[in-house]
Amino acid sequence: MGGRGTATGGHQQAVGQGAAAGQRRVGGQVRAVVGHADGYEEQAYYRPLWIEEPARRRRLPDPVRTAAVRAVLIIAVTLIQAVIAFLSTLAESWLAFPMVLSSVASTVVATWAALDVWVTRQVWNQRNGVVSEPSSTARSLRRERRRARRQARATERAQERIRRQGGTGQLSHP
């Protein structure tokens, strides 16, 4: 093998057999092949264990996520109860009748929990708005609320400063 910095020993694989294009496997280690004007140079190439990809969708709001987790847990318990009711019915156990009754009640609760996720999501969207463009109504409402909170904090700080000074600088006392 000619070229500057190439490996002289070890087992080598062809590019088409297990290593990607532009890579060579030498002694069990993948090396990148970098072209230069006077030859090729091999550099150690370490592939990460995983590659982080940006999320496809935004994270659910906290109240919606809480309702969804609650619904999943309730539905899982309902399914477990239904399986136990079915198996105890097949076994003709005394547990069959109470489990069937609790499965029916649990199904109603699970339906309610699934509806709760939907309603919570709708309420959150209605209160906070779905911001899809800069001129969104929700964004301007949030901006106004922030401005009002800042103004209230500034007023509170000014009142606190007056109280600390013992009322000096005030024309009349309330």
mmCIF file of C-alpha atoms in Angstrom:
data_model
loop_
_atom_site.group_PDB
_atom_site.id
_atom_site.type_symbol
_atom_site.label_atom_id
_atom_site.label_comp_id
_atom_site.label_asym_id
_atom_site.label_seq_id
_atom_site.Cartn_x
_atom_site.Cartn_y
_atom_site.Cartn_z
ATOM 1 C CA MET A 1 0.000 0.000 0.000
ATOM 2 C CA GLY A 2 1.444 3.322 -0.959
ATOM 3 C CA GLY A 3 0.570 6.736 0.337
ATOM 4 C CA ARG A 4 1.257 8.742 3.390
ATOM 5 C CA GLY A 5 -0.215 7.569 6.736
ATOM 6 C CA THR A 6 -1.742 4.327 5.450
ATOM 7 C CA ALA A 7 -1.896 1.212 7.562
ATOM 8 C CA THR A 8 0.700 -1.353 6.578
ATOM 9 C CA GLY A 9 -0.570 -4.352 8.490
ATOM 10 C CA GLY A 10 -3.831 -5.940 9.533
ATOM 11 C CA HIS A 11 -6.821 -7.362 7.751
ATOM 12 C CA GLN A 12 -8.429 -5.077 5.157
ATOM 13 C CA GLN A 13 -11.888 -5.285 3.637
ATOM 14 C CA ALA A 14 -13.020 -3.960 0.314
ATOM 15 C CA VAL A 15 -15.288 -0.926 0.389
ATOM 16 C CA GLY A 16 -18.319 -2.887 -0.807
ATOM 17 C CA GLN A 17 -18.003 -5.553 1.909
ATOM 18 C CA GLY A 18 -19.201 -4.118 5.216
ATOM 19 C CA ALA A 19 -17.690 -0.624 5.172
ATOM 20 C CA ALA A 20 -19.413 2.376 3.663
ATOM 21 C CA ALA A 21 -18.101 4.218 0.622
ATOM 22 C CA GLY A 22 -15.034 6.266 1.519
ATOM 23 C CA GLN A 23 -14.225 3.953 4.425
ATOM 24 C CA ARG A 24 -11.916 0.984 4.898
ATOM 25 C CA ARG A 25 -11.933 -1.581 7.693
ATOM 26 C CA VAL A 26 -8.436 -2.241 9.043
ATOM 27 C CA GLY A 27 -7.936 -4.675 11.913
ATOM 28 C CA GLY A 28 -11.578 -4.449 12.985
ATOM 29 C CA GLN A 29 -11.511 -0.631 13.057
ATOM 30 C CA VAL A 30 -13.285 1.505 10.464
ATOM 31 C CA ARG A 31 -11.078 4.170 8.918
ATOM 32 C CA ALA A 32 -12.130 7.048 6.685
ATOM 33 C CA VAL A 33 -10.187 7.459 3.443
ATOM 34 C CA VAL A 34 -9.428 11.117 2.692
ATOM 35 C CA GLY A 35 -8.057 12.020 -0.727
ATOM 36 C CA HIS A 36 -5.063 14.376 -1.153
ATOM 37 C CA ALA A 37 -3.152 15.581 -4.183
ATOM 38 C CA ASP A 38 -0.204 13.260 -3.475
ATOM 39 C CA GLY A 39 -2.114 10.174 -2.325
ATOM 40 C CA TYR A 40 -4.701 8.958 0.138
ATOM 41 C CA GLU A 41 -4.627 9.268 3.888
ATOM 42 C CA GLU A 42 -6.614 7.159 6.342
ATOM 43 C CA GLN A 43 -8.071 8.665 9.498
ATOM 44 C CA ALA A 44 -9.732 6.850 12.391
ATOM 45 C CA TYR A 45 -13.505 7.135 12.027
ATOM 46 C CA TYR A 46 -15.686 6.468 15.044
ATOM 47 C CA ARG A 47 -19.388 6.074 14.456
ATOM 48 C CA PRO A 48 -21.504 7.256 17.412
ATOM 49 C CA LEU A 49 -23.806 4.792 19.161
ATOM 50 C CA TRP A 50 -26.847 6.853 18.221
ATOM 51 C CA ILE A 51 -27.568 9.979 16.263
ATOM 52 C CA GLU A 52 -29.919 12.532 17.766
ATOM 53 C CA GLU A 53 -32.651 13.618 15.432
ATOM 54 C CA PRO A 54 -34.886 16.625 15.959
ATOM 55 C CA ALA A 55 -38.363 15.820 17.236
ATOM 56 C CA ARG A 56 -40.964 15.539 14.516
ATOM 57 C CA ARG A 57 -43.723 16.972 16.682
ATOM 58 C CA ARG A 58 -43.740 19.399 19.563
ATOM 59 C CA ARG A 59 -44.125 18.111 23.100
ATOM 60 C CA LEU A 60 -47.655 17.926 24.513
ATOM 61 C CA PRO A 61 -48.608 20.592 27.046
ATOM 62 C CA ASP A 62 -48.319 19.466 30.681
ATOM 63 C CA PRO A 63 -52.064 19.176 31.465
ATOM 64 C CA VAL A 64 -52.690 17.168 28.284
ATOM 65 C CA ARG A 65 -49.726 14.896 28.942
ATOM 66 C CA THR A 66 -50.903 14.319 32.526
ATOM 67 C CA ALA A 67 -54.384 13.373 31.300
ATOM 68 C CA ALA A 68 -52.891 11.087 28.643
ATOM 69 C CA VAL A 69 -50.686 9.256 31.159
ATOM 70 C CA ARG A 70 -53.658 8.856 33.502
ATOM 71 C CA ALA A 71 -55.775 7.483 30.632
ATOM 72 C CA VAL A 72 -53.093 5.002 29.568
ATOM 73 C CA LEU A 73 -52.741 3.686 33.121
ATOM 74 C CA ILE A 74 -56.514 3.336 33.545
ATOM 75 C CA ILE A 75 -56.878 1.590 30.184
ATOM 76 C CA ALA A 76 -54.027 -0.801 31.060
ATOM 77 C CA VAL A 77 -55.700 -1.708 34.356
ATOM 78 C CA THR A 78 -59.003 -2.199 32.518
ATOM 79 C CA LEU A 79 -57.414 -4.571 30.023
ATOM 80 C CA ILE A 80 -55.781 -6.554 32.835
ATOM 81 C CA GLN A 81 -59.137 -6.806 34.615
ATOM 82 C CA ALA A 82 -60.825 -7.966 31.416
ATOM 83 C CA VAL A 83 -58.214 -10.704 30.889
ATOM 84 C CA ILE A 84 -58.531 -11.852 34.513
ATOM 85 C CA ALA A 85 -62.331 -11.863 34.196
ATOM 86 C CA PHE A 86 -62.123 -13.923 30.999
ATOM 87 C CA LEU A 87 -59.658 -16.442 32.419
ATOM 88 C CA SER A 88 -61.526 -16.802 35.704
ATOM 89 C CA THR A 89 -64.752 -17.358 33.736
ATOM 90 C CA LEU A 90 -63.053 -20.143 31.778
ATOM 91 C CA ALA A 91 -61.801 -21.638 35.023
ATOM 92 C CA GLU A 92 -65.273 -21.319 36.560
ATOM 93 C CA SER A 93 -63.783 -19.508 39.533
ATOM 94 C CA TRP A 94 -65.759 -17.581 42.131
ATOM 95 C CA LEU A 95 -63.696 -14.535 41.108
ATOM 96 C CA ALA A 96 -65.359 -14.405 37.674
ATOM 97 C CA PHE A 97 -68.509 -12.495 38.637
ATOM 98 C CA PRO A 98 -66.806 -9.725 40.666
ATOM 99 C CA MET A 99 -64.154 -9.317 37.964
ATOM 100 C CA VAL A 100 -66.756 -9.010 35.210
ATOM 101 C CA LEU A 101 -68.601 -6.351 37.216
ATOM 102 C CA SER A 102 -65.395 -4.433 37.918
ATOM 103 C CA SER A 103 -64.376 -4.740 34.253
ATOM 104 C CA VAL A 104 -67.634 -3.146 33.163
ATOM 105 C CA ALA A 105 -67.193 -0.299 35.656
ATOM 106 C CA SER A 106 -63.559 0.080 34.678
ATOM 107 C CA THR A 107 -64.519 0.279 30.998
ATOM 108 C CA VAL A 108 -66.764 3.235 31.790
ATOM 109 C CA VAL A 109 -63.924 4.914 33.701
ATOM 110 C CA ALA A 110 -61.462 4.219 30.863
ATOM 111 C CA THR A 111 -63.837 5.776 28.337
ATOM 112 C CA TRP A 112 -64.165 8.801 30.608
ATOM 113 C CA ALA A 113 -60.364 9.059 30.866
ATOM 114 C CA ALA A 114 -59.953 8.927 27.084
ATOM 115 C CA LEU A 115 -62.562 11.665 26.703
ATOM 116 C CA ASP A 116 -60.753 13.652 29.391
ATOM 117 C CA VAL A 117 -57.603 13.692 27.241
ATOM 118 C CA TRP A 118 -59.572 15.035 24.288
ATOM 119 C CA VAL A 119 -61.399 17.664 26.356
ATOM 120 C CA THR A 120 -58.207 18.771 28.129
ATOM 121 C CA ARG A 121 -56.482 19.196 24.778
ATOM 122 C CA GLN A 122 -59.368 21.220 23.378
ATOM 123 C CA VAL A 123 -59.506 23.444 26.462
ATOM 124 C CA TRP A 124 -55.743 24.009 26.379
ATOM 125 C CA ASN A 125 -55.860 24.940 22.705
ATOM 126 C CA GLN A 126 -58.755 27.285 23.316
ATOM 127 C CA ARG A 127 -57.100 29.035 26.272
ATOM 128 C CA ASN A 128 -53.571 29.253 24.924
ATOM 129 C CA GLY A 129 -54.294 29.240 21.226
ATOM 130 C CA VAL A 130 -52.498 27.456 18.466
ATOM 131 C CA VAL A 131 -49.739 29.797 17.425
ATOM 132 C CA SER A 132 -49.180 29.261 13.739
ATOM 133 C CA GLU A 133 -47.985 32.666 12.596
ATOM 134 C CA PRO A 134 -46.456 35.760 14.187
ATOM 135 C CA SER A 135 -49.699 37.749 14.073
ATOM 136 C CA SER A 136 -51.573 35.123 16.043
ATOM 137 C CA THR A 137 -54.211 36.328 18.504
ATOM 138 C CA ALA A 138 -52.854 34.071 21.240
ATOM 139 C CA ARG A 139 -49.376 35.544 20.929
ATOM 140 C CA SER A 140 -50.633 39.130 21.227
ATOM 141 C CA LEU A 141 -52.774 38.154 24.240
ATOM 142 C CA ARG A 142 -49.748 36.601 25.944
ATOM 143 C CA ARG A 143 -47.716 39.716 25.156
ATOM 144 C CA GLU A 144 -50.390 41.916 26.764
ATOM 145 C CA ARG A 145 -50.531 39.678 29.858
ATOM 146 C CA ARG A 146 -46.733 39.797 30.223
ATOM 147 C CA ARG A 147 -46.777 43.585 29.878
ATOM 148 C CA ALA A 148 -49.487 43.850 32.569
ATOM 149 C CA ARG A 149 -47.533 41.540 34.914
ATOM 150 C CA ARG A 150 -44.356 43.582 34.415
ATOM 151 C CA GLN A 151 -46.247 46.778 35.125
ATOM 152 C CA ALA A 152 -47.788 45.272 38.289
ATOM 153 C CA ARG A 153 -44.369 44.115 39.506
ATOM 154 C CA ALA A 154 -42.859 47.558 38.853
ATOM 155 C CA THR A 155 -45.700 49.203 40.775
ATOM 156 C CA GLU A 156 -45.258 46.738 43.653
ATOM 157 C CA ARG A 157 -41.501 47.422 43.760
ATOM 158 C CA ALA A 158 -42.134 51.165 43.838
ATOM 159 C CA GLN A 159 -44.631 50.781 46.703
ATOM 160 C CA GLU A 160 -42.182 48.583 48.613
ATOM 161 C CA ARG A 161 -39.433 51.153 48.125
ATOM 162 C CA ILE A 162 -41.713 53.879 49.514
ATOM 163 C CA ARG A 163 -42.571 51.695 52.530
ATOM 164 C CA ARG A 164 -38.883 51.033 53.238
ATOM 165 C CA GLN A 165 -38.117 54.748 53.137
ATOM 166 C CA GLY A 166 -40.722 55.290 55.806
ATOM 167 C CA GLY A 167 -43.084 57.252 53.585
ATOM 168 C CA THR A 168 -40.585 59.948 52.628
ATOM 169 C CA GLY A 169 -41.053 61.304 49.166
ATOM 170 C CA GLN A 170 -44.772 60.720 49.322
ATOM 171 C CA LEU A 171 -47.108 63.725 49.169
ATOM 172 C CA SER A 172 -49.950 62.111 51.024
ATOM 173 C CA HIS A 173 -50.340 58.871 52.954
ATOM 174 C CA PRO A 174 -53.153 56.428 52.071
#
